Coordinates of C-alpha atoms in Angstrom, one line a residue:
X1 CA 49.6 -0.5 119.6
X2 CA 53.1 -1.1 120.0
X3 CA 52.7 -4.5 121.6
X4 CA 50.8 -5.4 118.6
X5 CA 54.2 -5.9 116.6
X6 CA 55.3 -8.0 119.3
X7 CA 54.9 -11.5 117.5
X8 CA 54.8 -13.5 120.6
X9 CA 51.8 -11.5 121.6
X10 CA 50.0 -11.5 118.3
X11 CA 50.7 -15.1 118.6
X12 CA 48.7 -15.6 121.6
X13 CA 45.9 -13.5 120.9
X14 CA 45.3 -15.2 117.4
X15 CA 45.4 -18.7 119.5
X16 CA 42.8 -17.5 121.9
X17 CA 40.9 -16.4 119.0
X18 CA 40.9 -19.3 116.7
X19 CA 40.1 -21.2 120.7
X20 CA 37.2 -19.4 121.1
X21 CA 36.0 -19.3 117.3
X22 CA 36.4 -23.2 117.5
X23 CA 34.3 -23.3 121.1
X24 CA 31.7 -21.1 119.3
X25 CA 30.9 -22.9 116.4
X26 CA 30.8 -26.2 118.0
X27 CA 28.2 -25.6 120.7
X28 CA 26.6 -22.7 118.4
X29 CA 23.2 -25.5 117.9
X30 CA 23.3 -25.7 121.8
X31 CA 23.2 -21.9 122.4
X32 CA 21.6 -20.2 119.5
X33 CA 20.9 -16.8 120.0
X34 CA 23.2 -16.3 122.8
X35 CA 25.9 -17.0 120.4
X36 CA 26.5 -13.3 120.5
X37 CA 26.8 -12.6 124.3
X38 CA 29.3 -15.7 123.8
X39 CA 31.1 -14.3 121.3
X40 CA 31.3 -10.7 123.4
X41 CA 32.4 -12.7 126.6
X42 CA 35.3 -14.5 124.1
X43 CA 36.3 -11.1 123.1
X44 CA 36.6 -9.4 126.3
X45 CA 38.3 -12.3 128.0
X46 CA 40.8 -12.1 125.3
X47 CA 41.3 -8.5 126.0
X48 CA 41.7 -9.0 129.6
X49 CA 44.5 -11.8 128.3
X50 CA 45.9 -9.0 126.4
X51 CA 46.4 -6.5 128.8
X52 CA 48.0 -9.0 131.4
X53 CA 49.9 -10.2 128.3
X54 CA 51.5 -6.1 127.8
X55 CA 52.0 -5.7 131.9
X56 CA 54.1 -9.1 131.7
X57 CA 56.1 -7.8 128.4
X58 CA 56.4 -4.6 129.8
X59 CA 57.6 -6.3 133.2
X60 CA 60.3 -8.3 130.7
X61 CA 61.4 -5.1 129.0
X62 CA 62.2 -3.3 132.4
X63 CA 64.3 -6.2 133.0
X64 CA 65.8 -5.7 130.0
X65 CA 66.8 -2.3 130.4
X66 CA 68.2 -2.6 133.5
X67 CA 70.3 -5.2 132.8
X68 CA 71.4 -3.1 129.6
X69 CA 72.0 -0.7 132.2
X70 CA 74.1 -3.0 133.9
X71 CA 76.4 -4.3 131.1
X72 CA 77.3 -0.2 130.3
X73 CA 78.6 0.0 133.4
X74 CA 75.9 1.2 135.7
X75 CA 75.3 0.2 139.0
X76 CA 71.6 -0.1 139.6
X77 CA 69.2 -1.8 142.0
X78 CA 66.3 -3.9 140.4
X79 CA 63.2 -3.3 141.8
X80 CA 61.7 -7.0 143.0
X81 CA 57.5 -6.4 143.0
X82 CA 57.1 -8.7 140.4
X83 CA 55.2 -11.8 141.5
X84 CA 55.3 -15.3 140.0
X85 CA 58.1 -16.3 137.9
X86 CA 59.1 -13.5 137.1
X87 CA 59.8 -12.6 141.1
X88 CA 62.1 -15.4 140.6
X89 CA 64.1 -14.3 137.7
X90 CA 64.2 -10.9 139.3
X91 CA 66.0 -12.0 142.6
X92 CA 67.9 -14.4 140.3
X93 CA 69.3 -11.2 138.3
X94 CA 70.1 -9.5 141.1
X95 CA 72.6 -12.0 143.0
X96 CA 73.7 -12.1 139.4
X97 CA 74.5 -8.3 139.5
X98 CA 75.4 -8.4 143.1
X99 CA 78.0 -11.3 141.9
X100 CA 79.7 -9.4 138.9
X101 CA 79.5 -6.3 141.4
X102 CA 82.0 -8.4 143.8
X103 CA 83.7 -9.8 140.7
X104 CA 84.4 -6.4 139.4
X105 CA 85.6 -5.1 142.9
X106 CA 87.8 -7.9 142.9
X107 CA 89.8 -7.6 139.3
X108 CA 90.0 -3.9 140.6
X109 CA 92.0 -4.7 144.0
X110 CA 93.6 -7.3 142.2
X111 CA 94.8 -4.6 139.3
X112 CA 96.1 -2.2 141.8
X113 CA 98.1 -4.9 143.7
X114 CA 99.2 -6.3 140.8
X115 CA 100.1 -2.4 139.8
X116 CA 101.6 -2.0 143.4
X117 CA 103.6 -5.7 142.9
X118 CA 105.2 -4.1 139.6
X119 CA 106.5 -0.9 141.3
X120 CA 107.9 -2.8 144.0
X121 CA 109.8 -5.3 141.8
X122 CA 111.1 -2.4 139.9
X123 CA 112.3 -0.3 143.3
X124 CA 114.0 -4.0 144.8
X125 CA 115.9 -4.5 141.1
X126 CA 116.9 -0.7 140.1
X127 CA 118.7 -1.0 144.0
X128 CA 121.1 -3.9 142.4
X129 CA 121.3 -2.6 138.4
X130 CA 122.7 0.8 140.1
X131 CA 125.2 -1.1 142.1
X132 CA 126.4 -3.2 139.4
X133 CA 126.4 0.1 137.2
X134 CA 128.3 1.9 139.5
X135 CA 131.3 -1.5 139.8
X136 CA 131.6 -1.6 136.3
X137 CA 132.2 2.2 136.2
X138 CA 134.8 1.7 138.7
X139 CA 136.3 -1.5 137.4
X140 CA 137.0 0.8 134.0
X141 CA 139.5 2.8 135.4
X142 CA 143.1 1.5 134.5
X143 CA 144.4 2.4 137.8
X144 CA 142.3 0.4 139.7
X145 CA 144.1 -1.5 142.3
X146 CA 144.0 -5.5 142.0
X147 CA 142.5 -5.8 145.5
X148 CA 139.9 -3.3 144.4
X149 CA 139.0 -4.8 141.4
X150 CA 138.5 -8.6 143.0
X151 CA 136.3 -6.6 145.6
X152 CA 134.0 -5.0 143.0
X153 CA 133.6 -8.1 140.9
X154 CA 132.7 -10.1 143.9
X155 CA 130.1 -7.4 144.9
X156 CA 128.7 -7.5 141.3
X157 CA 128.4 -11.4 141.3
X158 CA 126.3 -10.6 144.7
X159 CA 124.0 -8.3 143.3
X160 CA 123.5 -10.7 139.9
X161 CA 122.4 -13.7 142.4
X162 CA 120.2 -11.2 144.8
X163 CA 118.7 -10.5 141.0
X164 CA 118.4 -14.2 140.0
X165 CA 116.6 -15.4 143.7
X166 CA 115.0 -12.7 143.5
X167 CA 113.3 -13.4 139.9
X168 CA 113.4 -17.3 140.7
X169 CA 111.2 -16.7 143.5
X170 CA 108.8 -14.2 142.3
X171 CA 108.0 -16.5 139.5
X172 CA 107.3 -19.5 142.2
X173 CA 104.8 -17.1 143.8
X174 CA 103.1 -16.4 141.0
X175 CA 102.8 -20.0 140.4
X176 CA 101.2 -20.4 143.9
X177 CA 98.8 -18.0 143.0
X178 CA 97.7 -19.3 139.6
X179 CA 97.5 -22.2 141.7
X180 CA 99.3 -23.8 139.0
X181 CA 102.3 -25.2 141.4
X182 CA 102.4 -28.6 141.7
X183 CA 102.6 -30.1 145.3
X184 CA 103.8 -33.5 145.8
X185 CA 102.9 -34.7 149.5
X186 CA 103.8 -37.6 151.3
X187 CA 105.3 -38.7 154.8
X188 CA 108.3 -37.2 155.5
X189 CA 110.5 -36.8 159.0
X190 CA 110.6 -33.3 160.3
X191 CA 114.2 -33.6 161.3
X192 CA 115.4 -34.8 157.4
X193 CA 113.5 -31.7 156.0
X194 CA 115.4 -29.1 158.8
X195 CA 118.3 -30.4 158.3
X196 CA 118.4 -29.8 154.9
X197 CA 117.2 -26.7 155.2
X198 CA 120.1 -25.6 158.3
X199 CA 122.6 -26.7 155.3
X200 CA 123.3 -23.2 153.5
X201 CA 123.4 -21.2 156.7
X202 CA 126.0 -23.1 158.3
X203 CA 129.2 -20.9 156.8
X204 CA 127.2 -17.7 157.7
X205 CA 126.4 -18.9 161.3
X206 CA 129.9 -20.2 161.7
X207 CA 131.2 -16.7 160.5
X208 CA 128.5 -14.6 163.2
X209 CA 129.8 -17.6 166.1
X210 CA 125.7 -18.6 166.0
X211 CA 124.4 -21.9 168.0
X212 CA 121.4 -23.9 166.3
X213 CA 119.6 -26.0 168.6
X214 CA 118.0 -28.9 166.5
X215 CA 114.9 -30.7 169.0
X216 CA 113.6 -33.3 167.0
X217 CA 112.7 -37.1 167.2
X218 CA 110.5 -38.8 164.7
X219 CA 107.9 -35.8 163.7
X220 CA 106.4 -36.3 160.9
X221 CA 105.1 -33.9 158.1
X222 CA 102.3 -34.9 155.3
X223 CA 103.5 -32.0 153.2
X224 CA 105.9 -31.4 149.7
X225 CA 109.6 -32.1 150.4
X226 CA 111.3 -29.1 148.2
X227 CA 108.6 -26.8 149.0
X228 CA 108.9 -26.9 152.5
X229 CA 112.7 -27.0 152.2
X230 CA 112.5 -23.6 151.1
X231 CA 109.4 -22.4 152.8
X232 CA 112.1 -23.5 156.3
X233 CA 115.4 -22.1 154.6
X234 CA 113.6 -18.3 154.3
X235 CA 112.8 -19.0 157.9
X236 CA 115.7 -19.9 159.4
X237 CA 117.3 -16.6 156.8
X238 CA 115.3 -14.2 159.0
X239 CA 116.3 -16.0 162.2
X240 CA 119.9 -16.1 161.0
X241 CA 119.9 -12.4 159.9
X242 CA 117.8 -10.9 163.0
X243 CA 120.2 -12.7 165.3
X244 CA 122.9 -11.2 166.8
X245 CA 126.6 -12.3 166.8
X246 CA 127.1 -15.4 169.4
X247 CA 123.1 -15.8 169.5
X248 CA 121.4 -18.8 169.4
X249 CA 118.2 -20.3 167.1
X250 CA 116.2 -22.9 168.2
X251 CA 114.1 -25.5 165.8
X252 CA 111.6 -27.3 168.0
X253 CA 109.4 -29.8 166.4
X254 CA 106.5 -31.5 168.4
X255 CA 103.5 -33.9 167.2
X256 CA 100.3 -34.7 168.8
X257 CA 97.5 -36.4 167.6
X258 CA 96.0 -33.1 166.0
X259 CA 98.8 -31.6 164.2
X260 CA 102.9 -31.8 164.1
X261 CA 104.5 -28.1 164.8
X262 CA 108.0 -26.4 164.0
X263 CA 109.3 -23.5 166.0
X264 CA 112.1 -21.6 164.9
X265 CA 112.8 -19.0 167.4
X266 CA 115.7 -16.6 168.1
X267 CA 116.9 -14.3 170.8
X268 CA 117.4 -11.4 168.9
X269 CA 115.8 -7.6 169.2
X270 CA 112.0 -9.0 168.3
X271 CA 109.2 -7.8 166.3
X272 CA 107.8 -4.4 166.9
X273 CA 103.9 -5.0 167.5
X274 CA 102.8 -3.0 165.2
X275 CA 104.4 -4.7 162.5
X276 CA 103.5 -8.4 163.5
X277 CA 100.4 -8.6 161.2
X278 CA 101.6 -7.1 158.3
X279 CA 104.9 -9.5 158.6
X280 CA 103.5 -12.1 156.1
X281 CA 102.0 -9.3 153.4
X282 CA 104.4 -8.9 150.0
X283 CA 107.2 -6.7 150.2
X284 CA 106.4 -5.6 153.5
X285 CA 109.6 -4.3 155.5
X286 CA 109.4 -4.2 159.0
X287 CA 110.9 -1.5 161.4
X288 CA 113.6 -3.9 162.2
X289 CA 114.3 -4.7 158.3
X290 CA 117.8 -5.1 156.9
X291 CA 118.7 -2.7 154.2
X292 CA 119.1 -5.3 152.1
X293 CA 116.0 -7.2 152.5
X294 CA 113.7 -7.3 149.5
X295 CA 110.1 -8.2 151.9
X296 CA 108.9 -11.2 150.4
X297 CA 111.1 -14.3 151.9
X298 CA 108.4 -14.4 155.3
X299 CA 105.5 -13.8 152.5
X300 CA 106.8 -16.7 150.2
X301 CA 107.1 -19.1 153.1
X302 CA 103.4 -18.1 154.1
X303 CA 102.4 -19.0 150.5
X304 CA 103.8 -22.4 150.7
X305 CA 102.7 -23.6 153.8
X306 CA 99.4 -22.2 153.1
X307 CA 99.1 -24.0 149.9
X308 CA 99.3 -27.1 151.4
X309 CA 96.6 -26.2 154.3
X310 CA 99.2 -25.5 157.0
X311 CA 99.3 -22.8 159.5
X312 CA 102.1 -19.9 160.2
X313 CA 102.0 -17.5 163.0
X314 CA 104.9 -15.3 164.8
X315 CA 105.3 -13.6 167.9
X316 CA 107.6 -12.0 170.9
X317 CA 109.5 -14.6 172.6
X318 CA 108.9 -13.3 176.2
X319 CA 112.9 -13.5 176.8
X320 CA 113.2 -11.6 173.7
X321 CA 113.1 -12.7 169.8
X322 CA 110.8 -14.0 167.2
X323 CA 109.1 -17.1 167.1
X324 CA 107.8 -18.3 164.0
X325 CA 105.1 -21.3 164.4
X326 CA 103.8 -23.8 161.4
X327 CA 101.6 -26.3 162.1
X328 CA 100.2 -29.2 160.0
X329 CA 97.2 -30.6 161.2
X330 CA 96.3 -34.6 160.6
X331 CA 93.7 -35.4 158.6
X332 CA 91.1 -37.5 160.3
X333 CA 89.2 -39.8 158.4
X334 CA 85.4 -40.3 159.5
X335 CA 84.1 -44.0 159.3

């Protein structure tokens, strides 16, 4: 008797009522006495209408439950016999719960990254903060040389920009991925963007007695001028750093009718194998790492090019040395 409160139901068997009260009375003078077998026909076919009308209600409420079920947290499985419409809401429901099920795997990996990008941010700064600590503890001490004292200042200055690129550019990745950095592409020659980019390394090179080759011509890039000039310059860091003294770095670009590719390649000690395909992953340090690399210039470079649906891909130089390849690929347009 339950499904008698239900209002929709009650609604629907009074309808069928008054129908059938209506159908009785007009063609009562055409039926006569069998006005009661009619009326007993009316009655049970309303019945049957009721019972399918409880099995559909009860079908809705199991629905109902399960996805209460779902919203509490529970990972269920909803059973799909249901025929008609209601088999379609069913399936519908549960790509719904398979999507929130993804969705909520998701948010999870994304928290623990996010949890894991915290902890490294904190290790790469405390490493500086101590350092600078430790100078001004030193720089204190009213004996301190003069020579001594200009060393520790300068070595604090070096840890407060290592600090401020390193802020500067985890703020640009999260930009990327909020997607909320703004690209603005157009035309621009290969060669103008490298050698820009070659600028700040020249005194370092000069100092290590490194060679940079430059092979260009009139390559062209569809791509964001800045971006890429930084994407390039923490390329050409890792090739500076990860060559030896007197080595050599080569910048190839090349254009075909599919895409335009750089190559910066080095001749220094390589890339162990086994760390090739984490070398583009967030604070990842290679074997072959310097003590003072923080793991996310290769990453950063990744997210740029990426972002602007280029390519980036590294490997052993057979002769020895990395070699770092980005491609852009031409966009063809389709009559």
């Amino acid at each position: 008797m339950k499904y008698l409160r239900n209002q929709d139901i009650l609604h629907e068997i009074f309808i069928s009522f008054m129908i059938g009260v209506v159908c009785m009375i007009s063609t009562y003078p055409l039926i006569g006495e069998y006005a009661i077998l009619f009326l007993l026909l009316a009655l049970i076919l309303i019945g049957i209408h009721y019972y399918f009308s409880i099995k559909r209600y009860q079908q809705i409420a199991q629905l109902s439950l399960s996805l209460d079920k779902v919203l509490h947290g529970n990972a269920i499985q909803i059973d799909d016999h249901y025929e008609g419409e209601l088999s379609i809401l069913s399936d519908e429901i549960s790509k719904m719960i398979i999507k929130l099920n993804e969705q909520t795997e998701l948010l999870q990996k994304d928290k623990v990254r996010l949890t894991n990008a915290i902890a490294d941010i904190f290790h790469q700064m405390r490493t500086p903060l101590t350092s600078i600590n430790l100078s001004l503890t030193v720089l204190n001490d009213e004996h301190l040389s003069a020579d001594k004292a200009l060393y520790y200042r300068r070595d604090i200055k070096k840890q407060l920009e290592k600090i401020q690129w390193l802020i500067e550019t985890l703020l640009k990745m999260s930009k990327i991925d909020a997607k909320t950095a703004i690209f603005h592409r157009q035309e621009i020659l290969v060669k103008d963007i490298l050698t820009k980019a070659m600028e700040p390394f020249a005194i370092p090179m000069e100092l290590k007695e490194q060679k940079s080759i430059l092979s260009c011509t009139n390559e062209k890039m569809f791509v964001d001028n800045q971006w890429m000039m930084e994407a390039f310059s923490n390329l050409i860091k890792n090739a500076v750093e990860h060559t030896p003294d007197g080595g050599t770095i080569q910048l190839i670009a090349s254009e075909n009718p599919l895409y335009t590719e750089v190559i910066i390649q080095d001749n220094g000690e390589g890339i162990p194998e086994e760390d090739i395909p984490y070398m583009f992953e967030r604070f990842y340090k290679g074997k072959n790492a310097k003590p003072e690399s923080v793991g996310i210039g290769l990453a950063f470079a990744h997210m740029i090019i990426t972002a602007q649906n280029g390519t980036i891909s590294v490997k052993n130089n057979p002769d020895g040395g990395a070699c770092f390849s980005v491609r852009f690929y031409k966009q063809i347009m389709l009559k």
